[in-house]
Amino acid sequence: AQKVTQAQTEISVVEKEDVTLDCVYETRDTTYYLFWYKQPPSGELVFLIRRNSFDEQNEISGRYSWNFQKSTSSFNFTITASQVVDSAVYFCALSEPNYNQGGKLIFGQGTELSVKP
Amino acid sequence: EADIYQTPRYLVIGTGKKITLECSQTMGHDKMYWYQQDPGMELHLIHYSYGVNSTEKGDLSSESTVSRIRTEHFPLTLESARPSHTSQYLCASSEWKLEAQYFGPGTRLTVL
């Protein structure tokens, strides 16, 4: 069965520290997508990144970077030089099989990041 | 940037009332979804739709119902609200060939 595990329930850092959010997934499919979403206190989910299972290149977007490793079934998210505005709950998600037809996402439990000034 | 709207943003209502949560998107996305989420917790899919006249139940059993008469509109209805329905309800949409799901701002429902 498909499953996403975010083992870190809460993380607290001081501003300007680097922080890595872990995501481990389980799937029998060879083709799938992985996602990260941010949920600030306002409540809406903000799409951050989508990664194809065939593309293991790491990606960097400003202070955000993602490390995808199929060998360990992990898709970790690093924030460099964290800021107070990064405080949010972050969700990792996996697309369900037959993604072209279904498109359902399986979400992890979320990691609450608190960045203190 | 996605354009998906939900109304109301906040709703406090008494037990037994019928309510409809509205969700609209202006992107022409075929697929739409409803999730239920307790604050800071994981999301549970309760309904989804592949397109007009298509509705499916999600992974979490829900007493709510949905309809999809127009592409852009995917309302969720609770015939008789109960305190156990108190939660946040998030609507999302995506293109047919899976792209990211884009989420609305959510409706925080409190049933007294």
mmCIF file of N, CA and C in Angstrom, chain A residues 5-12 19-24 36 76-77 89-90 108-113:
data_model
loop_
_atom_site.group_PDB
_atom_site.id
_atom_site.type_symbol
_atom_site.label_atom_id
_atom_site.label_comp_id
_atom_site.label_asym_id
_atom_site.label_seq_id
_atom_site.Cartn_x
_atom_site.Cartn_y
_atom_site.Cartn_z
ATOM 1 N N THR A 5 5.434 8.927 5.255
ATOM 2 C CA THR A 5 5.750 9.111 6.669
ATOM 3 C C THR A 5 6.627 10.337 6.864
ATOM 4 N N GLN A 6 6.147 11.237 7.687
ATOM 5 C CA GLN A 6 6.938 12.384 8.120
ATOM 6 C C GLN A 6 7.160 12.190 9.613
ATOM 7 N N ALA A 7 8.307 11.667 9.959
ATOM 8 C CA ALA A 7 8.550 11.246 11.336
ATOM 9 C C ALA A 7 8.662 12.424 12.299
ATOM 10 N N GLN A 8 9.039 13.584 11.793
ATOM 11 C CA GLN A 8 9.195 14.758 12.665
ATOM 12 C C GLN A 8 7.836 15.444 12.812
ATOM 13 N N THR A 9 7.284 15.391 13.982
ATOM 14 C CA THR A 9 5.987 16.041 14.211
ATOM 15 C C THR A 9 6.164 17.554 14.337
ATOM 16 N N GLU A 10 7.186 17.933 15.118
ATOM 17 C CA GLU A 10 7.440 19.360 15.336
ATOM 18 C C GLU A 10 8.944 19.616 15.298
ATOM 19 N N ILE A 11 9.307 20.740 14.706
ATOM 20 C CA ILE A 11 10.703 21.173 14.707
ATOM 21 C C ILE A 11 10.730 22.649 15.084
ATOM 22 N N SER A 12 11.647 23.000 15.959
ATOM 23 C CA SER A 12 11.797 24.396 16.351
ATOM 24 C C SER A 12 13.246 24.818 16.111
ATOM 25 N N VAL A 19 17.343 24.000 8.198
ATOM 26 C CA VAL A 19 16.506 22.935 8.749
ATOM 27 C C VAL A 19 16.089 21.993 7.631
ATOM 28 N N THR A 20 16.071 20.693 7.932
ATOM 29 C CA THR A 20 15.667 19.675 6.953
ATOM 30 C C THR A 20 14.448 18.936 7.460
ATOM 31 N N LEU A 21 13.445 18.858 6.603
ATOM 32 C CA LEU A 21 12.222 18.123 6.906
ATOM 33 C C LEU A 21 12.268 16.797 6.148
ATOM 34 N N ASP A 22 12.067 15.713 6.880
ATOM 35 C CA ASP A 22 12.203 14.385 6.285
ATOM 36 C C ASP A 22 10.872 13.871 5.743
ATOM 37 N N CYS A 23 10.965 13.118 4.662
ATOM 38 C CA CYS A 23 9.790 12.472 4.084
ATOM 39 C C CYS A 23 10.216 11.124 3.521
ATOM 40 N N VAL A 24 9.576 10.068 3.983
ATOM 41 C CA VAL A 24 9.842 8.721 3.481
ATOM 42 C C VAL A 24 8.539 8.171 2.936
ATOM 43 N N TRP A 36 5.558 18.579 -2.184
ATOM 44 C CA TRP A 36 5.613 19.249 -0.889
ATOM 45 C C TRP A 36 4.647 20.431 -0.917
ATOM 46 N N ASN A 76 13.474 14.597 0.905
ATOM 47 C CA ASN A 76 13.657 15.544 1.996
ATOM 48 C C ASN A 76 13.715 16.985 1.507
ATOM 49 N N PHE A 77 13.314 17.866 2.382
ATOM 50 C CA PHE A 77 13.153 19.294 2.065
ATOM 51 C C PHE A 77 14.003 20.100 3.028
ATOM 52 N N VAL A 89 3.053 24.425 8.817
ATOM 53 C CA VAL A 89 3.050 22.972 8.760
ATOM 54 C C VAL A 89 3.370 22.584 7.322
ATOM 55 N N TYR A 90 4.293 21.665 7.149
ATOM 56 C CA TYR A 90 4.716 21.241 5.818
ATOM 57 C C TYR A 90 4.289 19.793 5.596
ATOM 58 N N GLY A 108 1.365 12.860 4.002
ATOM 59 C CA GLY A 108 1.962 12.521 5.278
ATOM 60 C C GLY A 108 1.257 13.255 6.400
ATOM 61 N N GLN A 109 1.725 13.024 7.601
ATOM 62 C CA GLN A 109 1.064 13.577 8.779
ATOM 63 C C GLN A 109 1.406 15.046 8.990
ATOM 64 N N GLY A 110 2.407 15.532 8.291
ATOM 65 C CA GLY A 110 2.803 16.932 8.409
ATOM 66 C C GLY A 110 3.875 17.143 9.466
ATOM 67 N N THR A 111 4.717 18.138 9.230
ATOM 68 C CA THR A 111 5.733 18.567 10.192
ATOM 69 C C THR A 111 5.515 20.037 10.483
ATOM 70 N N GLU A 112 5.312 20.347 11.747
ATOM 71 C CA GLU A 112 5.115 21.745 12.138
ATOM 72 C C GLU A 112 6.463 22.382 12.414
ATOM 73 N N LEU A 113 6.809 23.365 11.607
ATOM 74 C CA LEU A 113 8.083 24.075 11.753
ATOM 75 C C LEU A 113 7.829 25.412 12.433
#
